[in-house]
Amino acid sequence: MIIDQEKCVGCAECLSICPLSAIRIRNKKAYIDEKCSDCGACFRICQNSAICAEHIPTEHYVQCTSCPIECKIKKGFFGACKRYQNRNGELNRVIKLKTYADVKDLVGETCREEIRHPLITGIGAGTTYPDCKPAPHIVQNKVHGIDVVTVVTEAPLSYSGIKIKIDTDKTLGEEGSPIYFHRRKVGHLTTEEYGSKMLSLGGVNLLTGRDGLFVARLISDVANRKKVRLKIQDGVTLDLQVGGPPIINGKKDYLMRVGCGSATLGLFAEIFKKVADEVIILDSHLTGLMSEHTAGVYVGVAPSGVRLKFPRSTPGRYFGDHGNGWGGTSIENPTDVIASVDTTVAKPGMLVLITETTGRNAGMFQLTPEGSLEEIEISPAARSAVHTIAETCENSRVSGIYCGGSGGSARAGVTKYPIQLTYAVHSNKASLTVAGAPTFVLPGGGINFMVDVEKVMPGAFSWTPTPATICPIEYTMTLEDYRQMGGHEEAIKPFAEEG
């Protein structure tokens, strides 16, 4: 990249974003040094159009093909991701391939086999109140010859909530929008995961707010896989049940997208090449244009002269927008995504297939001698290609992750020294399960966990008007470790007696 010194105002935005620290500011002007790999980050952020690509003779660099950026890496220097270095004209991965043995000390040990599963679950255990008394059930048994103890309770948790994952490419609303249940605010629409929209419901601040009773009931209902209706502010109405397909504004959604528009081209470019001269995959994340995309180039697709209206990320990959059109974009008439067709490149009769990442909608268009696109009947081959997308998609469904914090007073029911339980959980000396289901314990302090509610028996969760949700929790450890943490040995009963 090179700097147009006349246009540069010395704002240093390019300096702050350059991944290779290849930019310096002198006398309020930016200068790029030889470390530059032509990644274009500075070009994209410059508000004054002061940066443009520099012609570099090919013998001065090696072009990286490990991602769409395609850095031009000069001898002795690195690509933008700093993974690859040009060493004497060859690109080398900076870090050598590691075996598991190389990293196992960092990963740490998992729980020993004898304590991975609880002797009894917390379902139906009841709760001791106040928490300073031993938990309602503490049992001991031998597992593979080792004395094991499980401590269970049904813990009221005000630090609790649920994350809902909805497999859909449809737009639900603006990120951050409040979510309502019986006209009470119960959460917000949060970021997307791959192919899915995420809702965050509950959490301590909503549970202790004026609508906390509704929040507690909702978390419990969702976790127990009951049907619920939610309304997103300025967005859609959702009818959801964990394990089933989402119903969005009264319509059931069946398919989860196969990937973004770029990924769809990467998966099916070989098939698309045989059915059209150009293929556009509409998607709110990344809309793909086959003739520019590296997958299209790889299979030998020729330039088509088609340009899209969306902002370009890298060749053939365009940032989409959000709306009620195809692929969750604002595009309701598919050819509206095309900004122009260069008729010096495109030829009359050129076929353009436009579809989505689910194959739900598709249209075929032909370039007329006048340079416009005319819709024609989709060919059997093109229809088959679109069908291939659809049949590669997974079924759309609703999932739920319950999140709780049990690092408070409930620990007193397990041990006289609660910090020792926290340490034991984080060092995998004590296994935390919910209704027998494995949990993920968040790193850092406390005992904050997440559990897939579909692994928990329906009806195991409940709520109380304190307000809080009630979660069946088990801690399982060896008897020796239980003694060392100051557990309530006097309350231990044989497993057979509890059974």
Short mmCIF file of C-alpha atoms in Angstrom, two decimals:
data_model
loop_
_atom_site.label_atom_id
_atom_site.label_comp_id
_atom_site.label_asym_id
_atom_site.label_seq_id
_atom_site.Cartn_x
_atom_site.Cartn_y
_atom_site.Cartn_z
CA MET A 1 0.00 0.00 0.00
CA ILE A 2 1.13 3.59 -0.55
CA ILE A 3 0.04 6.87 1.02
CA ASP A 4 -1.11 9.91 -0.94
CA GLN A 5 0.64 12.56 1.16
CA GLU A 6 -1.60 15.29 -0.19
CA LYS A 7 -4.72 13.57 1.14
CA CYS A 8 -3.24 12.23 4.40
CA VAL A 9 -4.27 14.28 7.45
CA GLY A 10 -2.15 12.38 9.95
CA CYS A 11 -5.12 11.07 11.93
CA ALA A 12 -3.17 7.84 12.67
CA GLU A 13 -6.21 5.60 12.25
CA CYS A 14 -4.21 3.47 9.81
CA LEU A 15 -1.37 3.19 12.31
CA SER A 16 -3.72 1.95 15.03
CA ILE A 17 -5.20 -0.81 12.83
CA CYS A 18 -2.15 -2.03 10.90
CA PRO A 19 -1.61 -5.67 12.01
CA LEU A 20 2.10 -5.54 11.14
CA SER A 21 2.95 -2.16 12.69
CA ALA A 22 4.19 -1.14 9.26
CA ILE A 23 2.97 2.48 9.50
CA ARG A 24 4.66 5.46 11.15
CA ILE A 25 3.57 9.07 11.53
CA ARG A 26 6.17 11.75 10.80
CA ASN A 27 5.37 15.44 10.60
CA LYS A 28 1.65 14.58 10.77
CA LYS A 29 1.84 12.32 7.73
CA ALA A 30 1.61 8.53 7.52
CA TYR A 31 4.37 6.45 5.95
CA ILE A 32 4.30 2.72 5.19
CA ASP A 33 7.47 0.68 5.46
CA GLU A 34 8.61 -2.54 3.79
CA LYS A 35 6.86 -4.78 6.32
CA CYS A 36 3.55 -4.02 4.57
CA SER A 37 1.91 -7.17 3.14
CA ASP A 38 -0.79 -5.29 1.20
CA CYS A 39 -3.55 -6.68 3.43
CA GLY A 40 -5.66 -3.54 2.90
CA ALA A 41 -6.66 -2.94 6.53
CA CYS A 42 -5.41 0.66 6.33
CA PHE A 43 -7.21 1.19 3.02
CA ARG A 44 -10.52 0.09 4.52
CA ILE A 45 -10.27 2.35 7.55
CA CYS A 46 -8.94 5.53 5.91
CA GLN A 47 -11.66 8.19 5.82
CA ASN A 48 -9.76 10.39 3.37
CA SER A 49 -9.09 7.91 0.57
CA ALA A 50 -5.39 8.58 1.08
CA ILE A 51 -4.31 4.95 0.71
CA CYS A 52 -4.20 2.84 -2.41
CA ALA A 53 -2.64 -0.38 -3.60
CA GLU A 54 0.97 -0.34 -4.74
CA HIS A 55 2.23 -2.26 -7.72
CA ILE A 56 4.87 -4.66 -6.48
CA PRO A 57 6.83 -6.78 -8.95
CA THR A 58 5.93 -10.41 -8.38
CA GLU A 59 9.54 -11.42 -7.87
CA HIS A 60 9.62 -9.31 -4.70
CA TYR A 61 7.00 -11.28 -2.76
CA VAL A 62 5.21 -14.59 -2.26
CA GLN A 63 1.44 -14.41 -2.33
CA CYS A 64 -0.23 -16.22 0.55
CA THR A 65 -3.36 -18.21 -0.34
CA SER A 66 -4.37 -19.28 3.15
CA CYS A 67 -7.29 -16.85 3.35
CA PRO A 68 -9.16 -14.41 1.06
CA ILE A 69 -6.82 -11.51 1.97
CA GLU A 70 -3.98 -13.07 -0.06
CA CYS A 71 -1.12 -11.10 1.48
CA LYS A 72 1.93 -10.28 -0.61
CA ILE A 73 4.72 -11.21 1.76
CA LYS A 74 8.18 -9.87 1.07
CA LYS A 75 11.33 -11.83 1.88
CA GLY A 76 11.93 -12.02 5.61
CA PHE A 77 8.55 -10.57 6.54
CA PHE A 78 5.15 -11.85 7.68
CA GLY A 79 1.55 -11.90 6.49
CA ALA A 80 -1.13 -9.87 8.27
CA CYS A 81 -2.11 -12.78 10.53
CA LYS A 82 1.59 -13.30 11.46
CA ARG A 83 1.20 -17.04 10.92
CA TYR A 84 3.34 -17.17 7.79
CA GLN A 85 6.80 -15.83 7.02
CA ASN A 86 8.59 -15.56 3.70
CA ARG A 87 11.85 -17.42 4.26
CA ASN A 88 14.03 -17.35 1.18
CA GLY A 89 11.06 -17.27 -1.15
CA GLU A 90 8.97 -19.90 0.63
CA LEU A 91 6.11 -19.35 3.04
CA ASN A 92 6.60 -21.12 6.35
CA ARG A 93 4.17 -21.51 9.22
CA VAL A 94 5.82 -19.69 12.11
CA ILE A 95 4.67 -22.16 14.75
CA LYS A 96 5.37 -25.83 14.08
CA LEU A 97 2.54 -28.35 14.29
CA LYS A 98 1.99 -29.31 17.93
CA THR A 99 1.03 -32.69 19.31
CA TYR A 100 -1.34 -33.11 22.23
CA ALA A 101 1.66 -33.97 24.39
CA ASP A 102 3.06 -30.50 23.64
CA VAL A 103 0.03 -28.78 25.16
CA LYS A 104 -1.38 -31.23 27.70
CA ASP A 105 0.10 -29.43 30.70
CA LEU A 106 -1.63 -26.24 29.63
CA VAL A 107 -4.92 -28.03 28.93
CA GLY A 108 -4.81 -29.76 32.30
CA GLU A 109 -6.41 -32.98 33.42
CA THR A 110 -10.10 -33.73 33.23
CA CYS A 111 -11.98 -35.26 36.13
CA ARG A 112 -10.94 -38.81 36.94
CA GLU A 113 -13.34 -41.39 35.59
CA GLU A 114 -14.68 -42.45 39.01
CA ILE A 115 -16.22 -38.99 39.69
CA ARG A 116 -17.52 -38.04 36.25
CA HIS A 117 -21.04 -39.19 37.02
CA PRO A 118 -22.96 -38.56 40.24
CA LEU A 119 -24.16 -41.43 42.44
CA ILE A 120 -27.55 -39.72 42.71
CA THR A 121 -28.93 -36.61 40.98
CA GLY A 122 -30.29 -33.43 42.49
CA ILE A 123 -33.72 -34.10 40.95
CA GLY A 124 -36.16 -34.47 43.81
CA ALA A 125 -33.43 -33.84 46.40
CA GLY A 126 -35.07 -30.86 48.05
CA THR A 127 -33.16 -28.02 49.66
CA THR A 128 -31.85 -27.40 53.16
CA TYR A 129 -32.48 -23.89 54.40
CA PRO A 130 -30.56 -22.02 55.68
CA ASP A 131 -27.57 -23.17 53.69
CA CYS A 132 -25.28 -23.52 56.68
CA LYS A 133 -26.75 -26.97 57.27
CA PRO A 134 -25.48 -29.99 55.33
CA ALA A 135 -27.05 -30.52 51.92
CA PRO A 136 -30.17 -32.73 51.91
CA HIS A 137 -28.37 -35.78 50.52
CA ILE A 138 -24.71 -36.73 50.86
CA VAL A 139 -24.04 -40.30 49.76
CA GLN A 140 -21.03 -42.55 49.47
CA ASN A 141 -20.31 -45.62 47.35
CA LYS A 142 -17.42 -47.42 45.69
CA VAL A 143 -16.80 -46.79 42.00
CA HIS A 144 -14.14 -48.97 40.41
CA GLY A 145 -12.81 -49.63 43.90
CA ILE A 146 -12.59 -45.94 44.85
CA ASP A 147 -14.72 -44.42 47.63
CA VAL A 148 -16.78 -41.65 45.98
CA VAL A 149 -19.09 -39.06 47.53
CA THR A 150 -21.92 -37.16 45.83
CA VAL A 151 -23.53 -34.11 47.45
CA VAL A 152 -26.82 -32.94 45.97
CA THR A 153 -29.30 -30.14 46.43
CA GLU A 154 -31.93 -28.22 44.50
CA ALA A 155 -30.33 -24.80 44.70
CA PRO A 156 -32.30 -21.54 44.34
CA LEU A 157 -30.12 -19.38 42.06
CA SER A 158 -30.75 -15.67 41.54
CA TYR A 159 -27.69 -15.62 39.32
CA SER A 160 -29.31 -17.57 36.53
CA GLY A 161 -30.53 -17.18 33.01
CA ILE A 162 -30.83 -18.99 29.75
CA LYS A 163 -29.32 -18.52 26.32
CA ILE A 164 -31.54 -19.56 23.45
CA LYS A 165 -30.06 -20.52 20.10
CA ILE A 166 -32.42 -20.33 17.12
CA ASP A 167 -31.21 -21.91 13.90
CA THR A 168 -32.47 -19.48 11.27
CA ASP A 169 -31.22 -17.01 8.69
CA LYS A 170 -34.26 -14.79 9.17
CA THR A 171 -33.89 -11.37 10.72
CA LEU A 172 -35.39 -11.28 14.21
CA GLY A 173 -34.70 -7.66 15.09
CA GLU A 174 -31.89 -5.27 15.84
CA GLU A 175 -29.07 -6.65 17.98
CA GLY A 176 -29.50 -5.45 21.55
CA SER A 177 -33.29 -5.08 21.26
CA PRO A 178 -35.29 -5.89 24.40
CA ILE A 179 -37.35 -9.09 24.50
CA TYR A 180 -40.77 -9.22 26.14
CA PHE A 181 -42.76 -12.02 27.75
CA HIS A 182 -46.32 -11.12 28.75
CA ARG A 183 -45.30 -7.51 28.01
CA ARG A 184 -42.49 -7.71 30.60
CA LYS A 185 -38.89 -7.21 29.63
CA VAL A 186 -37.08 -10.51 30.13
CA GLY A 187 -33.90 -10.25 28.04
CA HIS A 188 -32.39 -9.02 24.81
CA LEU A 189 -31.44 -10.14 21.33
CA THR A 190 -27.72 -10.69 21.36
CA THR A 191 -25.07 -11.59 18.81
CA GLU A 192 -25.38 -14.29 16.17
CA GLU A 193 -23.62 -17.60 16.17
CA TYR A 194 -22.87 -19.48 12.97
CA GLY A 195 -26.23 -19.92 11.25
CA SER A 196 -28.15 -19.02 14.39
CA LYS A 197 -29.64 -16.10 16.27
CA MET A 198 -29.08 -15.86 20.02
CA LEU A 199 -31.37 -14.62 22.77
CA SER A 200 -30.21 -13.83 26.29
CA LEU A 201 -33.02 -14.27 28.81
CA GLY A 202 -32.90 -13.56 32.53
CA GLY A 203 -29.76 -12.86 34.51
CA VAL A 204 -29.55 -11.45 38.00
CA ASN A 205 -30.39 -7.84 37.15
CA LEU A 206 -33.65 -8.78 35.43
CA LEU A 207 -34.47 -11.38 38.08
CA THR A 208 -34.13 -8.77 40.84
CA GLY A 209 -35.97 -6.11 38.84
CA ARG A 210 -39.63 -5.28 38.86
CA ASP A 211 -40.47 -8.06 36.40
CA GLY A 212 -38.35 -10.66 38.14
CA LEU A 213 -41.24 -13.06 38.79
CA PHE A 214 -41.98 -13.27 35.07
CA VAL A 215 -38.30 -13.68 34.34
CA ALA A 216 -37.96 -16.58 36.78
CA ARG A 217 -41.04 -18.31 35.39
CA LEU A 218 -39.80 -17.87 31.83
CA ILE A 219 -36.35 -19.32 32.53
CA SER A 220 -37.91 -22.32 34.23
CA ASP A 221 -40.44 -22.84 31.41
CA VAL A 222 -37.79 -22.67 28.68
CA ALA A 223 -35.43 -24.97 30.59
CA ASN A 224 -38.27 -27.48 31.09
CA ARG A 225 -38.93 -27.37 27.32
CA LYS A 226 -42.34 -25.73 27.55
CA LYS A 227 -43.70 -23.58 24.72
CA VAL A 228 -43.24 -19.84 25.21
CA ARG A 229 -44.14 -16.78 23.17
CA LEU A 230 -41.71 -13.87 23.04
CA LYS A 231 -41.84 -10.48 21.34
CA ILE A 232 -38.72 -8.65 20.22
CA GLN A 233 -39.06 -4.88 20.29
CA ASP A 234 -39.49 -3.60 16.71
CA GLY A 235 -38.87 -7.17 15.58
CA VAL A 236 -40.62 -10.48 15.28
CA THR A 237 -42.88 -12.57 17.48
CA LEU A 238 -41.39 -15.94 18.38
CA ASP A 239 -43.12 -19.14 19.44
CA LEU A 240 -40.37 -21.34 20.82
CA GLN A 241 -39.93 -24.72 22.43
CA VAL A 242 -36.50 -26.18 23.04
CA GLY A 243 -35.98 -29.14 20.74
CA GLY A 244 -38.53 -27.99 18.15
CA PRO A 245 -38.40 -25.74 15.09
CA PRO A 246 -38.78 -21.98 15.66
CA ILE A 247 -42.02 -20.29 14.65
CA ILE A 248 -41.28 -16.75 13.50
CA ASN A 249 -44.23 -14.41 13.00
CA GLY A 250 -46.48 -17.43 12.85
CA LYS A 251 -44.44 -19.31 10.23
CA LYS A 252 -42.40 -22.39 11.02
CA ASP A 253 -38.76 -22.24 9.88
CA TYR A 254 -37.45 -25.58 8.72
CA LEU A 255 -33.88 -25.17 7.53
CA MET A 256 -30.66 -23.90 9.11
CA ARG A 257 -28.46 -22.28 6.49
CA VAL A 258 -25.67 -24.46 5.15
CA GLY A 259 -23.11 -21.70 5.81
CA CYS A 260 -22.65 -18.08 4.79
CA GLY A 261 -22.79 -17.09 1.13
CA SER A 262 -19.03 -17.44 0.86
CA ALA A 263 -19.05 -20.88 2.48
CA THR A 264 -21.86 -22.01 0.18
CA LEU A 265 -19.70 -21.17 -2.82
CA GLY A 266 -16.80 -22.97 -1.21
CA LEU A 267 -18.96 -26.06 -0.79
CA PHE A 268 -20.68 -26.14 -4.17
CA ALA A 269 -18.62 -24.11 -6.69
CA GLU A 270 -17.93 -27.19 -8.79
CA ILE A 271 -21.68 -27.83 -9.11
CA PHE A 272 -22.61 -24.18 -9.69
CA LYS A 273 -20.05 -23.81 -12.47
CA LYS A 274 -22.00 -26.36 -14.54
CA VAL A 275 -25.39 -24.63 -14.28
CA ALA A 276 -24.73 -20.89 -14.73
CA ASP A 277 -22.07 -18.39 -15.76
CA GLU A 278 -22.51 -16.49 -12.51
CA VAL A 279 -23.99 -17.49 -9.16
CA ILE A 280 -24.91 -15.12 -6.35
CA ILE A 281 -25.62 -16.51 -2.87
CA LEU A 282 -27.59 -13.94 -0.88
CA ASP A 283 -26.80 -13.91 2.83
CA SER A 284 -26.99 -11.27 5.56
CA HIS A 285 -23.49 -12.08 6.77
CA LEU A 286 -21.50 -12.65 3.58
CA THR A 287 -23.09 -12.66 0.15
CA GLY A 288 -21.04 -14.62 -2.36
CA LEU A 289 -20.26 -13.82 -6.01
CA MET A 290 -18.90 -16.93 -7.73
CA SER A 291 -16.80 -15.38 -10.53
CA GLU A 292 -14.75 -13.32 -8.03
CA HIS A 293 -14.66 -15.84 -5.20
CA THR A 294 -11.50 -17.90 -4.78
CA ALA A 295 -13.58 -21.08 -5.01
CA GLY A 296 -15.02 -19.92 -8.34
CA VAL A 297 -11.59 -18.96 -9.64
CA TYR A 298 -10.23 -22.31 -8.46
CA VAL A 299 -12.80 -24.26 -10.52
CA GLY A 300 -12.19 -22.09 -13.57
CA VAL A 301 -15.13 -19.68 -13.62
CA ALA A 302 -14.49 -16.71 -15.93
CA PRO A 303 -15.14 -13.07 -14.93
CA SER A 304 -18.78 -12.13 -15.49
CA GLY A 305 -18.72 -8.34 -15.20
CA VAL A 306 -21.34 -8.50 -12.41
CA ARG A 307 -20.82 -6.11 -9.50
CA LEU A 308 -22.86 -6.20 -6.29
CA LYS A 309 -24.26 -3.30 -4.30
CA PHE A 310 -23.06 -4.62 -0.93
CA PRO A 311 -19.69 -3.50 0.50
CA ARG A 312 -16.92 -5.86 -0.58
CA SER A 313 -14.88 -7.64 2.09
CA THR A 314 -12.52 -9.59 -0.14
CA PRO A 315 -12.94 -10.81 -3.73
CA GLY A 316 -16.29 -12.57 -4.09
CA ARG A 317 -17.30 -11.93 -0.48
CA TYR A 318 -19.64 -9.03 0.25
CA PHE A 319 -21.00 -7.90 3.63
CA GLY A 320 -24.78 -8.26 3.51
CA ASP A 321 -27.40 -6.31 5.41
CA HIS A 322 -30.43 -7.32 7.47
CA GLY A 323 -34.05 -7.34 6.47
CA ASN A 324 -37.00 -9.47 5.47
CA GLY A 325 -35.70 -10.37 2.02
CA TRP A 326 -33.76 -13.32 0.63
CA GLY A 327 -31.09 -14.78 2.90
CA GLY A 328 -32.13 -12.49 5.76
CA THR A 329 -31.04 -9.44 3.74
CA SER A 330 -33.11 -6.46 2.62
CA ILE A 331 -33.11 -7.85 -0.94
CA GLU A 332 -36.68 -8.86 -1.82
CA ASN A 333 -36.20 -8.67 -5.61
CA PRO A 334 -33.06 -10.77 -6.18
CA THR A 335 -31.61 -8.72 -9.05
CA ASP A 336 -31.65 -5.66 -6.78
CA VAL A 337 -28.40 -6.94 -5.29
CA ILE A 338 -26.63 -6.28 -8.60
CA ALA A 339 -25.15 -2.79 -8.85
CA SER A 340 -24.02 -3.10 -12.47
CA VAL A 341 -23.08 -5.46 -15.26
CA ASP A 342 -20.01 -4.57 -17.28
CA THR A 343 -21.11 -5.45 -20.81
CA THR A 344 -17.55 -5.26 -22.05
CA VAL A 345 -17.01 -8.43 -20.02
CA ALA A 346 -20.47 -10.01 -19.93
CA LYS A 347 -21.91 -11.49 -23.09
CA PRO A 348 -25.58 -11.64 -24.17
CA GLY A 349 -27.11 -14.93 -23.11
CA MET A 350 -25.04 -15.09 -19.90
CA LEU A 351 -26.92 -17.03 -17.20
CA VAL A 352 -27.04 -15.77 -13.62
CA LEU A 353 -28.39 -17.94 -10.81
CA ILE A 354 -29.37 -16.16 -7.59
CA THR A 355 -30.29 -18.16 -4.49
CA GLU A 356 -29.87 -18.32 -0.72
CA THR A 357 -27.85 -20.34 1.77
CA THR A 358 -30.86 -22.57 2.43
CA GLY A 359 -31.92 -22.94 -1.21
CA ARG A 360 -35.36 -21.76 -0.09
CA ASN A 361 -35.62 -19.25 -2.94
CA ALA A 362 -33.91 -19.24 -6.32
CA GLY A 363 -34.17 -17.42 -9.62
CA MET A 364 -32.47 -17.72 -13.02
CA PHE A 365 -31.74 -14.69 -15.18
CA GLN A 366 -30.35 -14.20 -18.67
CA LEU A 367 -28.46 -11.18 -20.00
CA THR A 368 -30.27 -9.59 -22.95
CA PRO A 369 -28.49 -7.97 -25.93
CA GLU A 370 -29.45 -4.63 -24.38
CA GLY A 371 -27.49 -5.46 -21.23
CA SER A 372 -30.38 -6.06 -18.83
CA LEU A 373 -31.21 -9.21 -16.91
CA GLU A 374 -34.39 -11.03 -17.83
CA GLU A 375 -35.86 -13.72 -15.58
CA ILE A 376 -36.22 -17.10 -17.25
CA GLU A 377 -37.44 -20.44 -16.05
CA ILE A 378 -34.89 -22.07 -13.83
CA SER A 379 -33.24 -24.99 -15.59
CA PRO A 380 -33.52 -28.54 -14.23
CA ALA A 381 -29.75 -28.56 -13.62
CA ALA A 382 -29.89 -25.28 -11.70
CA ARG A 383 -32.88 -26.48 -9.71
CA SER A 384 -30.95 -29.62 -8.84
CA ALA A 385 -28.00 -27.50 -7.67
CA VAL A 386 -30.30 -25.45 -5.45
CA HIS A 387 -31.84 -28.63 -4.12
CA THR A 388 -28.35 -29.82 -3.23
CA ILE A 389 -27.96 -26.78 -0.98
CA ALA A 390 -31.30 -27.45 0.73
CA GLU A 391 -30.68 -31.12 1.34
CA THR A 392 -27.27 -30.32 2.86
CA CYS A 393 -28.89 -28.04 5.45
CA GLU A 394 -29.71 -29.27 8.93
CA ASN A 395 -33.20 -28.92 10.33
CA SER A 396 -33.82 -25.63 12.06
CA ARG A 397 -34.36 -26.03 15.80
CA VAL A 398 -34.36 -24.22 19.13
CA SER A 399 -31.73 -25.03 21.76
CA GLY A 400 -31.19 -23.74 25.29
CA ILE A 401 -28.21 -23.35 27.60
CA TYR A 402 -29.03 -22.74 31.28
CA CYS A 403 -26.46 -20.56 33.02
CA GLY A 404 -26.17 -20.45 36.79
CA GLY A 405 -23.88 -19.36 39.57
CA SER A 406 -23.62 -21.72 42.56
CA GLY A 407 -20.55 -20.19 44.15
CA GLY A 408 -22.51 -18.58 47.00
CA SER A 409 -24.04 -19.86 50.21
CA ALA A 410 -25.10 -23.20 48.70
CA ARG A 411 -21.47 -24.25 49.08
CA ALA A 412 -21.96 -24.36 52.86
CA GLY A 413 -24.18 -27.38 52.41
CA VAL A 414 -21.22 -29.21 50.86
CA THR A 415 -18.32 -28.20 53.07
CA LYS A 416 -17.40 -26.13 56.11
CA TYR A 417 -14.79 -24.37 53.97
CA PRO A 418 -16.65 -23.13 50.85
CA ILE A 419 -13.56 -21.80 49.09
CA GLN A 420 -12.19 -25.34 49.07
CA LEU A 421 -15.19 -26.48 47.01
CA THR A 422 -14.55 -23.71 44.50
CA TYR A 423 -10.92 -24.75 44.22
CA ALA A 424 -11.91 -28.41 43.88
CA VAL A 425 -14.33 -27.67 41.03
CA HIS A 426 -11.77 -25.63 39.11
CA SER A 427 -9.03 -28.20 39.64
CA ASN A 428 -11.36 -31.03 38.52
CA LYS A 429 -11.18 -32.73 41.89
CA ALA A 430 -14.94 -32.23 42.20
CA SER A 431 -17.24 -32.83 39.25
CA LEU A 432 -20.22 -30.47 38.93
CA THR A 433 -23.25 -31.90 37.13
CA VAL A 434 -26.84 -30.74 36.74
CA ALA A 435 -29.40 -33.53 36.97
CA GLY A 436 -26.63 -35.87 35.86
CA ALA A 437 -25.74 -33.75 32.83
CA PRO A 438 -22.18 -32.50 32.32
CA THR A 439 -21.55 -28.79 32.77
CA PHE A 440 -19.06 -26.28 31.46
CA VAL A 441 -17.58 -24.27 34.32
CA LEU A 442 -16.52 -20.77 33.34
CA PRO A 443 -12.87 -19.93 34.05
CA GLY A 444 -11.92 -17.37 36.66
CA GLY A 445 -13.45 -17.07 40.10
CA GLY A 446 -16.70 -18.48 41.44
CA ILE A 447 -18.68 -21.48 40.26
CA ASN A 448 -20.46 -20.25 37.17
CA PHE A 449 -21.67 -23.03 34.94
CA MET A 450 -23.59 -23.75 31.75
CA VAL A 451 -25.63 -26.83 30.91
CA ASP A 452 -27.53 -28.01 27.85
CA VAL A 453 -31.15 -28.19 29.05
CA GLU A 454 -31.91 -30.98 26.59
CA LYS A 455 -29.68 -33.23 28.70
CA VAL A 456 -31.78 -32.47 31.78
CA MET A 457 -35.06 -34.24 32.56
CA PRO A 458 -38.07 -31.99 31.74
CA GLY A 459 -39.59 -30.69 34.96
CA ALA A 460 -36.27 -30.77 36.83
CA PHE A 461 -36.06 -26.97 36.91
CA SER A 462 -38.49 -24.83 38.90
CA TRP A 463 -38.72 -21.31 40.28
CA THR A 464 -39.55 -19.54 43.50
CA PRO A 465 -40.97 -16.02 43.99
CA THR A 466 -37.85 -14.75 45.82
CA PRO A 467 -37.42 -14.60 42.71
CA ALA A 468 -34.93 -17.24 41.63
CA THR A 469 -34.77 -20.34 39.52
CA ILE A 470 -34.17 -23.70 41.19
CA CYS A 471 -31.58 -26.01 39.68
CA PRO A 472 -30.72 -29.63 40.64
CA ILE A 473 -26.97 -29.69 41.34
CA GLU A 474 -24.54 -32.47 42.17
CA TYR A 475 -20.92 -32.36 43.32
CA THR A 476 -19.06 -35.66 43.04
CA MET A 477 -15.55 -36.32 44.36
CA THR A 478 -13.48 -38.97 46.07
CA LEU A 479 -14.07 -39.50 49.77
CA GLU A 480 -10.46 -38.54 50.42
CA ASP A 481 -10.87 -35.19 48.64
CA TYR A 482 -14.19 -34.61 50.41
CA ARG A 483 -12.48 -35.06 53.75
CA GLN A 484 -9.65 -32.75 52.76
CA MET A 485 -12.05 -29.95 51.81
CA GLY A 486 -13.78 -30.17 55.20
CA GLY A 487 -16.95 -31.88 53.97
CA HIS A 488 -19.84 -32.83 56.23
CA GLU A 489 -18.62 -36.36 56.90
CA GLU A 490 -21.14 -36.81 59.69
CA ALA A 491 -23.98 -36.46 57.18
CA ILE A 492 -22.72 -39.08 54.72
CA LYS A 493 -25.04 -42.01 54.12
CA PRO A 494 -24.39 -45.18 52.14
CA PHE A 495 -25.63 -44.99 48.55
CA ALA A 496 -27.75 -48.14 49.00
CA GLU A 497 -29.62 -46.56 51.90
CA GLU A 498 -30.48 -43.50 49.80
CA GLY A 499 -31.51 -45.72 46.91
#
